[in-house]
CSV table of C-alpha atoms and ligand atoms in Angstrom, one decimal:
chain,number,residue,atom,x,y,z
A,5,MET,CA,-105.1,40.4,-11.6
A,6,SER,CA,-106.7,37.7,-13.8
A,7,LEU,CA,-104.9,36.2,-16.6
A,8,SER,CA,-107.9,34.6,-18.1
A,9,ASP,CA,-108.1,37.6,-20.5
A,10,GLN,CA,-105.6,36.7,-23.3
A,11,ALA,CA,-105.0,40.3,-24.2
A,12,ILE,CA,-103.9,41.2,-20.6
A,13,LEU,CA,-101.6,38.1,-20.5
A,14,GLU,CA,-100.0,39.0,-23.8
A,15,GLN,CA,-99.5,42.6,-22.6
A,16,LEU,CA,-97.8,41.5,-19.4
A,17,GLN,CA,-95.6,39.0,-21.3
A,18,ALA,CA,-94.6,41.8,-23.7
A,19,LEU,CA,-93.7,44.1,-20.7
A,20,ASP,CA,-91.7,41.3,-19.1
A,21,ARG,CA,-89.7,40.6,-22.3
A,22,MET,CA,-89.0,44.2,-22.8
A,23,HIS,CA,-88.1,45.3,-19.3
A,24,HIS,CA,-87.4,42.4,-17.0
A,25,LEU,CA,-83.9,41.0,-16.7
A,26,HIS,CA,-84.4,37.6,-15.2
A,27,PRO,CA,-82.0,36.0,-12.7
A,28,PHE,CA,-80.2,32.8,-13.8
A,29,THR,CA,-81.9,33.0,-17.2
A,30,ASP,CA,-80.5,33.1,-20.7
A,31,PRO,CA,-81.8,36.5,-22.0
A,32,GLN,CA,-81.8,35.1,-25.5
A,33,ALA,CA,-84.4,32.4,-24.4
A,34,VAL,CA,-86.7,35.2,-23.1
A,35,LYS,CA,-86.4,36.9,-26.4
A,36,LYS,CA,-87.4,33.8,-28.3
A,37,ALA,CA,-90.3,32.6,-26.1
A,38,ALA,CA,-92.8,34.4,-24.0
A,39,PRO,CA,-92.2,33.9,-20.2
A,40,PHE,CA,-94.5,31.5,-18.4
A,41,VAL,CA,-96.5,33.7,-16.0
A,42,ILE,CA,-97.5,32.1,-12.7
A,43,GLU,CA,-100.7,33.5,-11.3
A,44,GLN,CA,-101.5,31.5,-8.2
A,45,ALA,CA,-100.1,28.9,-5.9
A,46,LYS,CA,-101.7,26.8,-3.2
A,47,GLY,CA,-100.3,23.9,-1.1
A,48,ALA,CA,-97.9,22.0,-3.3
A,49,TYR,CA,-99.3,23.4,-6.6
A,50,ILE,CA,-98.7,26.4,-8.8
A,51,THR,CA,-101.0,27.6,-11.5
A,52,GLY,CA,-100.2,29.7,-14.5
A,53,GLN,CA,-101.9,30.3,-17.9
A,54,GLU,CA,-104.5,27.7,-16.9
A,55,ILE,CA,-101.9,25.0,-16.3
A,56,ARG,CA,-101.7,23.5,-12.8
A,57,LEU,CA,-98.3,21.9,-11.9
A,58,LEU,CA,-97.2,19.9,-8.9
A,59,ASP,CA,-94.1,21.8,-7.6
A,60,ALA,CA,-91.6,19.2,-6.6
A,61,MET,CA,-89.1,22.0,-6.1
A,62,ALA,CA,-91.0,24.1,-3.5
A,63,GLY,CA,-90.2,27.2,-5.5
A,64,LEU,CA,-86.4,27.2,-5.2
A,65,GLY,CA,-86.4,24.7,-2.3
A,66,CYS,CA,-87.9,27.2,0.1
A,67,VAL,CA,-91.7,26.8,0.4
A,68,ASN,CA,-91.5,24.3,3.2
A,69,ILE,CA,-95.1,24.8,4.6
A,70,GLY,CA,-96.7,25.0,1.1
A,71,TYR,CA,-98.1,28.0,-0.8
A,72,GLY,CA,-100.9,30.4,0.0
A,73,ARG,CA,-101.7,29.7,3.6
A,74,GLU,CA,-104.4,31.8,5.2
A,75,GLU,CA,-102.8,32.0,8.6
A,76,MET,CA,-99.7,33.5,6.9
A,77,ALA,CA,-101.9,36.1,5.1
A,78,ASP,CA,-103.5,37.0,8.4
A,79,VAL,CA,-100.2,37.5,10.1
A,80,ALA,CA,-98.9,39.6,7.2
A,81,ALA,CA,-102.0,41.9,7.4
A,82,GLU,CA,-101.7,42.3,11.1
A,83,ALA,CA,-98.0,43.1,11.0
A,84,ILE,CA,-98.4,45.7,8.3
A,85,ARG,CA,-101.3,47.3,10.2
A,86,THR,CA,-99.3,47.3,13.5
A,87,LEU,CA,-95.8,48.2,12.3
A,88,SER,CA,-95.2,48.3,8.6
A,89,TYR,CA,-91.5,49.2,8.9
A,90,TYR,CA,-88.9,50.3,11.3
A,91,HIS,CA,-85.2,49.7,11.2
A,92,SER,CA,-83.0,47.9,13.7
A,93,PHE,CA,-80.0,50.1,13.7
A,94,SER,CA,-78.6,51.9,16.8
A,95,ALA,CA,-80.1,49.4,19.3
A,96,VAL,CA,-83.7,49.8,18.1
A,97,SER,CA,-85.8,46.6,17.9
A,98,ASN,CA,-89.4,45.5,17.2
A,99,PRO,CA,-91.4,42.7,18.8
A,100,TYR,CA,-91.3,40.4,15.8
A,101,ALA,CA,-87.5,40.6,15.3
A,102,ALA,CA,-86.8,40.2,19.0
A,103,ALA,CA,-89.1,37.2,19.3
A,104,LEU,CA,-87.7,35.6,16.1
A,105,ALA,CA,-84.0,36.0,17.3
A,106,GLY,CA,-85.0,34.2,20.5
A,107,LYS,CA,-86.8,31.5,18.6
A,108,ILE,CA,-83.9,30.8,16.3
A,109,ALA,CA,-81.5,30.7,19.3
A,110,ALA,CA,-83.8,28.3,21.1
A,111,LEU,CA,-84.0,25.9,18.1
A,112,ALA,CA,-80.4,26.2,16.9
A,113,PRO,CA,-77.8,23.5,17.8
A,114,GLY,CA,-75.5,24.0,20.7
A,115,ASP,CA,-74.4,27.5,21.5
A,116,LEU,CA,-75.4,29.1,18.2
A,117,ASN,CA,-77.3,31.9,20.0
A,118,LYS,CA,-76.7,35.2,18.4
A,119,VAL,CA,-78.6,36.2,15.2
A,120,PHE,CA,-78.0,38.9,12.6
A,121,PHE,CA,-80.9,39.4,10.1
A,122,ALA,CA,-80.6,40.2,6.4
A,123,ASN,CA,-82.8,39.6,3.3
A,124,SER,CA,-81.2,36.7,1.3
A,125,GLY,CA,-79.0,33.7,1.7
A,126,SER,CA,-76.3,35.5,-0.2
A,127,GLU,CA,-76.3,38.4,2.2
A,128,ALA,CA,-76.4,36.0,5.2
A,129,ASN,CA,-73.2,34.2,3.9
A,130,GLU,CA,-71.5,37.5,3.1
A,131,THR,CA,-72.4,38.7,6.6
A,132,LEU,CA,-70.6,35.7,8.1
A,133,MET,CA,-67.6,36.2,5.9
A,134,LYS,CA,-67.3,39.7,7.4
A,135,LEU,CA,-68.0,38.5,10.9
A,136,ALA,CA,-65.3,35.8,10.5
A,137,TYR,CA,-62.8,38.5,9.5
A,138,LEU,CA,-63.9,40.7,12.3
A,139,TYR,CA,-63.6,37.9,14.8
A,140,TRP,CA,-60.1,37.1,13.9
A,141,ARG,CA,-59.1,40.8,13.8
A,142,ARG,CA,-60.6,41.3,17.3
A,143,LYS,CA,-58.6,38.2,18.5
A,144,GLY,CA,-55.4,39.8,17.2
A,145,ARG,CA,-55.0,37.4,14.3
A,146,PRO,CA,-55.7,39.7,11.2
A,147,ASN,CA,-53.8,37.3,8.9
A,148,LYS,CA,-56.6,34.8,9.1
A,149,ARG,CA,-58.3,35.8,5.8
A,150,ILE,CA,-58.5,32.8,3.6
A,151,LEU,CA,-61.8,31.0,3.1
A,152,ILE,CA,-62.1,27.4,2.0
A,153,SER,CA,-65.2,26.4,0.1
A,154,ARG,CA,-65.7,23.3,-2.1
A,155,GLU,CA,-66.3,22.2,-5.6
A,156,TYR,CA,-70.1,21.9,-6.4
A,157,SER,CA,-71.0,24.5,-3.8
A,158,TYR,CA,-73.4,27.4,-4.1
A,159,HIS,CA,-73.3,30.1,-1.5
A,160,GLY,CA,-74.8,33.1,-3.3
A,161,SER,CA,-74.7,35.8,-6.0
A,162,THR,CA,-73.2,38.8,-4.3
A,163,LEU,CA,-69.7,39.8,-5.3
A,164,ALA,CA,-68.0,38.1,-2.4
A,165,THR,CA,-70.2,34.9,-2.2
A,166,THR,CA,-69.9,34.4,-6.0
A,167,ARG,CA,-66.2,33.6,-5.5
A,168,LEU,CA,-67.0,30.8,-3.0
A,169,ASN,CA,-69.1,29.0,-5.6
A,170,GLY,CA,-68.0,25.7,-7.2
A,171,ASN,CA,-69.5,26.6,-10.6
A,172,ARG,CA,-66.8,28.1,-12.9
A,173,PRO,CA,-69.0,30.2,-15.3
A,174,MET,CA,-70.7,32.0,-12.3
A,175,ILE,CA,-67.2,33.3,-11.4
A,176,GLU,CA,-65.5,33.7,-14.8
A,177,ASP,CA,-68.4,35.5,-16.5
A,178,PHE,CA,-67.7,38.4,-14.2
A,179,GLY,CA,-63.9,38.1,-14.2
A,180,LEU,CA,-64.0,37.2,-10.5
A,181,ASP,CA,-61.5,34.3,-10.7
A,182,GLY,CA,-58.1,34.5,-9.2
A,183,GLY,CA,-57.1,35.7,-5.8
A,184,ALA,CA,-55.5,33.6,-3.1
A,185,ASP,CA,-58.1,34.4,-0.4
A,186,VAL,CA,-60.6,31.7,-1.6
A,187,ILE,CA,-59.5,28.1,-1.9
A,188,LYS,CA,-61.6,25.2,-3.2
A,189,ALA,CA,-61.5,21.8,-1.7
A,190,ILE,CA,-63.1,18.7,-3.3
A,191,SER,CA,-66.7,17.9,-2.7
A,192,PRO,CA,-67.8,14.8,-0.8
A,193,PHE,CA,-69.5,13.8,-4.0
A,194,TRP,CA,-68.9,10.1,-3.9
A,195,TYR,CA,-70.6,9.1,-7.2
A,196,ARG,CA,-68.4,11.5,-9.2
A,197,CYS,CA,-65.2,11.7,-7.2
A,198,GLY,CA,-65.1,8.6,-5.0
A,199,GLY,CA,-63.3,6.3,-7.5
A,200,ASP,CA,-62.7,2.9,-6.0
A,201,LEU,CA,-63.2,4.0,-2.4
A,202,GLU,CA,-66.3,2.9,-0.4
A,203,PRO,CA,-68.5,5.8,0.4
A,204,GLU,CA,-67.6,6.0,4.1
A,205,GLU,CA,-63.9,5.8,3.3
A,206,PHE,CA,-64.3,8.5,0.7
A,207,GLY,CA,-66.1,10.7,3.3
A,208,VAL,CA,-63.0,10.7,5.5
A,209,HIS,CA,-60.8,11.2,2.4
A,210,ALA,CA,-62.8,14.2,1.3
A,211,ALA,CA,-62.5,15.7,4.8
A,212,LYS,CA,-58.8,15.1,4.8
A,213,GLU,CA,-58.5,17.0,1.5
A,214,ILE,CA,-59.8,20.1,3.4
A,215,GLU,CA,-57.1,19.5,6.0
A,216,LYS,CA,-54.5,19.4,3.2
A,217,LYS,CA,-55.7,22.8,1.9
A,218,ILE,CA,-55.6,24.2,5.5
A,219,LEU,CA,-52.0,23.0,5.9
A,220,ALA,CA,-50.9,24.2,2.5
A,221,ALA,CA,-52.2,27.7,3.1
A,222,GLY,CA,-51.0,27.7,6.7
A,223,ALA,CA,-53.6,27.4,9.4
A,224,ASP,CA,-52.6,30.9,10.7
A,225,ASN,CA,-53.9,32.3,7.4
A,226,VAL,CA,-57.2,30.4,7.2
A,227,ALA,CA,-60.3,32.2,8.6
A,228,ALA,CA,-63.0,29.6,7.9
A,229,VAL,CA,-64.3,26.7,6.0
A,230,ILE,CA,-67.8,27.4,4.6
A,231,ALA,CA,-69.9,24.5,3.3
A,232,GLU,CA,-73.5,23.3,2.7
A,233,PRO,CA,-74.3,20.2,4.8
A,234,VAL,CA,-76.0,18.8,1.6
A,235,GLN,CA,-74.9,20.6,-1.5
A,236,GLY,CA,-78.3,21.5,-2.9
A,237,THR,CA,-78.2,23.7,-6.0
A,238,MET,CA,-75.4,21.8,-7.7
A,239,GLY,CA,-77.0,18.4,-7.5
A,240,ALA,CA,-78.2,17.3,-4.1
A,241,VAL,CA,-74.9,15.9,-3.0
A,242,VAL,CA,-75.6,14.0,0.2
A,243,PRO,CA,-72.2,13.3,1.9
A,244,PRO,CA,-71.2,10.0,3.5
A,245,GLN,CA,-72.0,10.0,7.2
A,246,SER,CA,-68.2,9.8,8.0
A,247,TYR,CA,-67.6,13.2,6.4
A,248,TRP,CA,-69.0,15.9,8.7
A,249,PRO,CA,-67.7,14.8,12.1
A,250,GLU,CA,-64.2,14.6,10.5
A,251,VAL,CA,-64.5,18.1,8.9
A,252,ALA,CA,-65.6,19.5,12.3
A,253,ARG,CA,-62.7,17.8,14.0
A,254,ILE,CA,-60.2,19.1,11.5
A,255,CYS,CA,-61.5,22.7,11.8
A,256,LYS,CA,-61.3,22.6,15.6
A,257,GLU,CA,-57.8,21.0,15.5
A,258,HIS,CA,-56.4,23.8,13.3
A,259,ASP,CA,-58.4,26.7,14.9
A,260,VAL,CA,-60.4,27.4,11.7
A,261,LEU,CA,-64.0,28.5,12.0
A,262,LEU,CA,-66.6,26.2,10.5
A,263,ILE,CA,-69.6,27.9,8.7
A,264,ALA,CA,-72.6,25.7,7.9
A,265,ASP,CA,-74.6,27.1,5.1
A,266,GLU,CA,-78.0,25.8,6.1
A,267,VAL,CA,-79.9,28.1,3.6
A,268,VAL,CA,-81.5,25.0,2.0
A,269,THR,CA,-81.2,22.4,4.8
A,270,GLY,CA,-82.4,24.6,7.7
A,271,PHE,CA,-85.9,24.2,9.2
A,272,GLY,CA,-86.5,20.5,8.7
A,273,ARG,CA,-85.4,19.8,5.1
A,274,THR,CA,-83.2,16.8,6.1
A,275,GLY,CA,-85.5,15.5,8.9
A,276,ASN,CA,-84.1,17.6,11.8
A,277,TRP,CA,-84.5,21.3,12.4
A,278,PHE,CA,-80.9,21.7,11.1
A,279,ALA,CA,-78.8,19.3,9.1
A,280,GLN,CA,-76.0,19.6,11.6
A,281,GLU,CA,-78.1,17.2,13.7
A,282,THR,CA,-78.7,14.9,10.8
A,283,PHE,CA,-75.0,14.7,10.0
A,284,GLY,CA,-73.7,14.8,13.6
A,285,PHE,CA,-71.6,18.0,13.8
A,286,GLN,CA,-71.7,21.4,15.3
A,287,ALA,CA,-70.6,24.5,13.4
A,288,ASP,CA,-69.3,27.8,14.8
A,289,MET,CA,-71.6,29.8,12.5
A,290,MET,CA,-74.6,29.0,10.3
A,291,THR,CA,-76.7,30.7,7.7
A,292,LEU,CA,-80.4,30.4,7.3
A,293,ALA,CA,-82.8,31.7,4.6
A,294,LYS,CA,-85.3,29.9,2.4
A,295,GLY,CA,-87.2,27.8,4.9
A,296,LEU,CA,-86.9,30.5,7.5
A,297,SER,CA,-90.1,32.1,6.1
A,298,SER,CA,-90.9,29.4,3.6
A,299,GLY,CA,-90.4,32.1,0.9
A,300,TYR,CA,-93.4,34.2,2.2
A,301,ALA,CA,-91.0,37.2,2.7
A,302,PRO,CA,-87.3,37.8,1.9
A,303,ILE,CA,-85.4,37.2,5.2
A,304,SER,CA,-82.2,35.5,6.2
A,305,ALA,CA,-80.3,35.0,9.4
A,306,SER,CA,-76.6,34.6,10.2
A,307,VAL,CA,-76.2,32.8,13.5
A,308,VAL,CA,-72.9,32.7,15.6
A,309,SER,CA,-71.8,30.9,18.6
A,310,ASP,CA,-71.5,32.4,22.1
A,311,GLU,CA,-67.8,32.5,21.8
A,312,ILE,CA,-67.8,34.4,18.6
A,313,ALA,CA,-70.5,36.8,19.9
A,314,ASP,CA,-68.4,37.4,23.0
A,315,VAL,CA,-65.4,38.4,21.0
A,316,ILE,CA,-67.4,40.6,18.6
A,317,GLU,CA,-69.4,42.2,21.4
A,318,GLY,CA,-66.4,42.3,23.8
A,319,GLN,CA,-65.1,45.5,22.5
A,320,SER,CA,-67.0,48.8,22.1
A,321,GLY,CA,-67.2,50.2,18.6
A,322,VAL,CA,-70.1,50.1,16.1
A,323,LEU,CA,-70.6,46.9,14.1
A,324,GLN,CA,-70.1,48.5,10.7
A,325,HIS,CA,-72.5,46.3,8.8
A,326,GLY,CA,-76.3,46.2,8.2
A,327,PHE,CA,-79.2,46.5,5.9
A,328,THR,CA,-82.2,48.9,5.8
A,329,THR,CA,-84.5,46.0,6.1
A,330,SER,CA,-82.5,43.9,8.7
A,331,GLY,CA,-85.1,42.5,11.2
A,332,HIS,CA,-88.0,43.8,9.1
A,333,PRO,CA,-91.2,43.5,11.1
A,334,LEU,CA,-93.3,41.9,8.3
A,335,ALA,CA,-90.6,39.4,7.3
A,336,SER,CA,-89.9,38.6,11.0
A,337,ALA,CA,-93.6,38.1,11.7
A,338,LEU,CA,-94.0,35.7,8.8
A,339,ALA,CA,-90.8,33.8,9.8
A,340,LEU,CA,-92.2,33.4,13.3
A,341,LYS,CA,-95.5,32.1,12.1
A,342,ASN,CA,-93.8,29.8,9.6
A,343,ILE,CA,-91.7,28.3,12.4
A,344,GLU,CA,-94.8,27.9,14.5
A,345,ILE,CA,-96.6,26.0,11.7
A,346,ILE,CA,-93.6,23.7,11.2
A,347,GLY,CA,-93.7,23.0,14.9
A,348,THR,CA,-97.4,22.6,15.5
A,349,GLU,CA,-97.9,20.4,12.4
A,350,ASP,CA,-94.8,18.4,13.4
A,351,HIS,CA,-93.3,18.6,10.0
A,352,VAL,CA,-89.8,17.9,11.1
A,353,THR,CA,-90.8,14.5,12.6
A,354,ARG,CA,-92.9,13.8,9.6
A,355,VAL,CA,-90.0,14.4,7.2
A,356,ARG,CA,-87.7,12.2,9.4
A,357,THR,CA,-90.1,9.3,10.0
A,358,ASP,CA,-92.9,9.3,7.5
A,359,ILE,CA,-92.9,11.3,4.3
A,360,GLY,CA,-89.1,11.5,4.0
A,361,PRO,CA,-88.6,7.7,4.1
A,362,TYR,CA,-91.6,7.2,1.8
A,363,PHE,CA,-90.0,9.8,-0.7
A,364,ALA,CA,-86.6,8.0,-0.5
A,365,LYS,CA,-88.0,4.5,-1.1
A,366,ALA,CA,-90.2,5.7,-4.0
A,367,LEU,CA,-87.4,7.6,-5.7
A,368,LYS,CA,-84.9,4.8,-5.1
A,369,SER,CA,-87.1,2.5,-7.1
A,370,LEU,CA,-85.9,4.5,-10.2
A,371,GLU,CA,-82.4,3.2,-9.7
A,372,ASP,CA,-83.2,0.3,-12.0
A,373,HIS,CA,-83.7,2.6,-14.9
A,374,PRO,CA,-81.0,2.5,-17.6
A,375,LEU,CA,-80.5,6.3,-17.4
A,376,VAL,CA,-80.2,6.5,-13.6
A,377,GLY,CA,-76.8,6.1,-12.0
A,378,GLU,CA,-77.8,6.8,-8.4
A,379,VAL,CA,-80.6,8.3,-6.4
A,380,ARG,CA,-79.4,10.4,-3.4
A,381,VAL,CA,-81.9,11.4,-0.7
A,382,SER,CA,-81.8,13.2,2.6
A,383,GLY,CA,-85.2,13.9,4.2
A,384,LEU,CA,-87.1,15.8,1.4
A,385,ILE,CA,-84.2,16.7,-0.8
A,386,ALA,CA,-83.1,14.3,-3.6
A,387,GLY,CA,-81.0,14.1,-6.7
A,388,ILE,CA,-81.4,11.7,-9.5
A,389,GLU,CA,-78.0,11.3,-11.0
A,390,LEU,CA,-78.2,10.5,-14.7
A,391,ALA,CA,-75.5,8.2,-16.2
A,392,LYS,CA,-74.5,7.3,-19.7
A,393,ASP,CA,-72.9,4.1,-18.4
A,394,LYS,CA,-74.0,2.8,-15.0
A,395,GLU,CA,-71.0,0.6,-14.6
A,396,THR,CA,-68.3,3.1,-15.2
A,397,ARG,CA,-70.4,6.1,-13.9
A,398,GLU,CA,-69.6,7.9,-17.2
A,399,GLN,CA,-71.8,11.0,-17.6
A,400,TYR,CA,-73.5,12.4,-20.7
A,401,PRO,CA,-71.7,15.5,-22.0
A,402,LEU,CA,-73.6,18.6,-20.7
A,403,GLU,CA,-74.1,19.8,-24.3
A,404,ALA,CA,-76.3,16.8,-24.9
A,405,ASN,CA,-78.9,18.5,-22.5
A,406,ILE,CA,-80.2,15.1,-21.3
A,407,CYS,CA,-81.2,16.4,-17.9
A,408,ASN,CA,-83.1,19.4,-19.4
A,409,HIS,CA,-84.9,16.9,-21.6
A,410,VAL,CA,-85.9,14.8,-18.6
A,411,SER,CA,-87.1,17.9,-16.8
A,412,GLN,CA,-89.1,19.1,-19.8
A,413,MET,CA,-90.7,15.7,-20.1
A,414,ALA,CA,-91.7,15.9,-16.5
A,415,LEU,CA,-93.1,19.4,-16.9
A,416,VAL,CA,-95.4,18.5,-19.8
A,417,ARG,CA,-96.7,15.8,-17.5
A,418,GLY,CA,-97.5,18.3,-14.8
A,419,LEU,CA,-94.4,18.1,-12.6
A,420,ILE,CA,-91.8,20.7,-11.8
A,421,VAL,CA,-88.3,19.4,-11.1
A,422,ARG,CA,-84.9,21.1,-11.5
A,423,PRO,CA,-82.1,20.2,-13.8
A,424,ALA,CA,-78.7,20.7,-12.4
A,425,GLY,CA,-76.0,19.6,-14.8
A,426,ASN,CA,-76.7,15.8,-15.0
A,427,VAL,CA,-78.8,15.7,-11.9
A,428,VAL,CA,-82.5,16.1,-11.6
A,429,VAL,CA,-83.1,17.8,-8.2
A,430,LEU,CA,-86.4,17.4,-6.2
A,431,CYS,CA,-87.1,19.3,-3.1
A,432,PRO,CA,-90.8,19.3,-2.5
A,433,PRO,CA,-92.9,21.2,0.2
A,434,PHE,CA,-93.3,19.4,3.5
A,435,VAL,CA,-97.1,19.2,2.9
A,436,ILE,CA,-96.6,16.8,0.0
A,437,THR,CA,-98.7,13.6,0.3
A,438,HIS,CA,-97.9,10.0,-0.3
A,439,ALA,CA,-100.3,10.1,-3.3
A,440,GLU,CA,-98.4,13.1,-4.7
A,441,ILE,CA,-95.1,11.3,-4.3
A,442,ASP,CA,-96.5,8.3,-6.2
A,443,PHE,CA,-97.5,10.7,-9.0
A,444,MET,CA,-94.1,12.3,-8.9
A,445,VAL,CA,-92.3,9.0,-9.3
A,446,GLY,CA,-94.6,7.8,-12.0
A,447,VAL,CA,-94.0,11.0,-14.0
A,448,MET,CA,-90.2,10.7,-13.5
A,449,ARG,CA,-90.2,7.2,-14.8
A,450,ASP,CA,-92.2,8.2,-17.9
A,451,ALA,CA,-89.9,11.2,-18.4
A,452,LEU,CA,-86.8,9.0,-18.1
A,453,ASP,CA,-88.3,6.5,-20.6
A,454,GLU,CA,-89.1,9.2,-23.1
A,455,THR,CA,-85.6,10.6,-22.8
A,456,TYR,CA,-84.0,7.2,-23.1
A,457,LYS,CA,-86.1,6.5,-26.2
A,458,ALA,CA,-85.1,9.9,-27.7
A,459,ILE,CA,-81.4,9.2,-27.1
A,460,HIS,CA,-81.6,5.8,-28.7
A,461,GLN,CA,-83.6,6.9,-31.7
A,462,SER,CA,-81.2,9.7,-32.6
B,11,PLP,C1,-76.9,26.7,0.0
B,11,PLP,C2,-77.3,28.1,-0.5
B,11,PLP,N1,-76.7,29.2,0.1
B,11,PLP,C3,-77.0,30.4,-0.3
B,11,PLP,C4,-77.9,30.6,-1.3
B,11,PLP,C5,-78.2,32.0,-1.8
B,11,PLP,O1,-79.5,32.4,-1.3
B,11,PLP,P1,-80.2,33.6,-2.0
B,11,PLP,O2,-80.6,33.2,-3.3
B,11,PLP,O3,-81.4,33.8,-1.0
B,11,PLP,O4,-79.3,34.8,-2.0
B,11,PLP,C6,-78.6,29.5,-1.9
B,11,PLP,C7,-79.6,29.7,-2.9
B,11,PLP,O5,-80.0,28.8,-3.6
B,11,PLP,C8,-78.2,28.2,-1.5
B,11,PLP,O6,-78.8,27.2,-2.0
């Protein structure tokens, strides 16, 4: 469909405004302004309404191998021609899902060897919530029901995963607050919560706060701790290196399962296949989505350790959980090809040793800007923390919309970034080049300058 015809474009925009309820969007904003319609995407760029933009967000942090790859189109066509659909209930499989489960098990850290497929990161996390409950019930410990998540976390939009999130409005808007079965611990967000502690000291402190929550609830009542290795959506919170080994130790000591939500960090984002390697720990369960197919198809995976699989599989009785499209052949074929591309093009090494360090150094150069409190980077995910006062780390009030202003100034200069409260998040595709990173940082400096000027003129 070509949008070069203005009449067609306007017709589509009218249909969208009338009938499309957009996720994470203010419906009033859609009423006021026509939606921006994206028509094409290739490599690290998207094009819509004759505007080409460098996408420093890889969609929603998912398009790791870049947009519009021919080999992915070929695989999709072949999979549809060969097996357009069949389910995976009742011990039925298909070649793509079987091969993909094997590939994930081969790549995953330690003994994370058993894979359950769903469609989204939210479903993958909710699957692990249920599997954690099932595991403890099968172990004869049905009281272990409490889940500990953290402030600044994001784990999904389904009814159950919403309650894990660290963002209050996401929970309160639907009246989902309350309930003693989900407890929030502090985030290892040194810049905002670290006070006078050195980052590494604070890492241990934040881990010990999880231990306090476990002890207060009673370890016999706690099923699992669920956490993102790097908190992506709520501001690219990169924890101090001391944090994760201590959290893993605490969970083991108190017999609490550790769930690593690697929906964003999986498949190379932090410079290793999984962030557990980057941060030196091993979870009992992990979730994968986004980079699993680089957004070419909706697919997610919940992966559990041999020990958990043995308990769940050790008793006969149907696993009462699943989705019509679990292990979908098309999505599985695309995920397999995506993983092959990440491997053959050696993107993980490139993120760790070349493009990641280049990205970090370039973005860190913005720390001298009067609006920038801190730049945090892990591999190819970064957060530029805006500050009203660099010394005291005071933030601008959210109502001042400073971060939205910076992001808007970047957009009009051809760059997509994501405002998250007072943090500008960048999470580019792995195919990004050094020259594109130079462009990105130049645009960010201009956008920060423009915003600083606007603040001081008003
Ligand atoms: C860490 C994390 N977990 C889970 C999710 C939910 O994934 P989905 O939007 O595919 O349901 C997201 C989405 O951004 C995420 O960042």
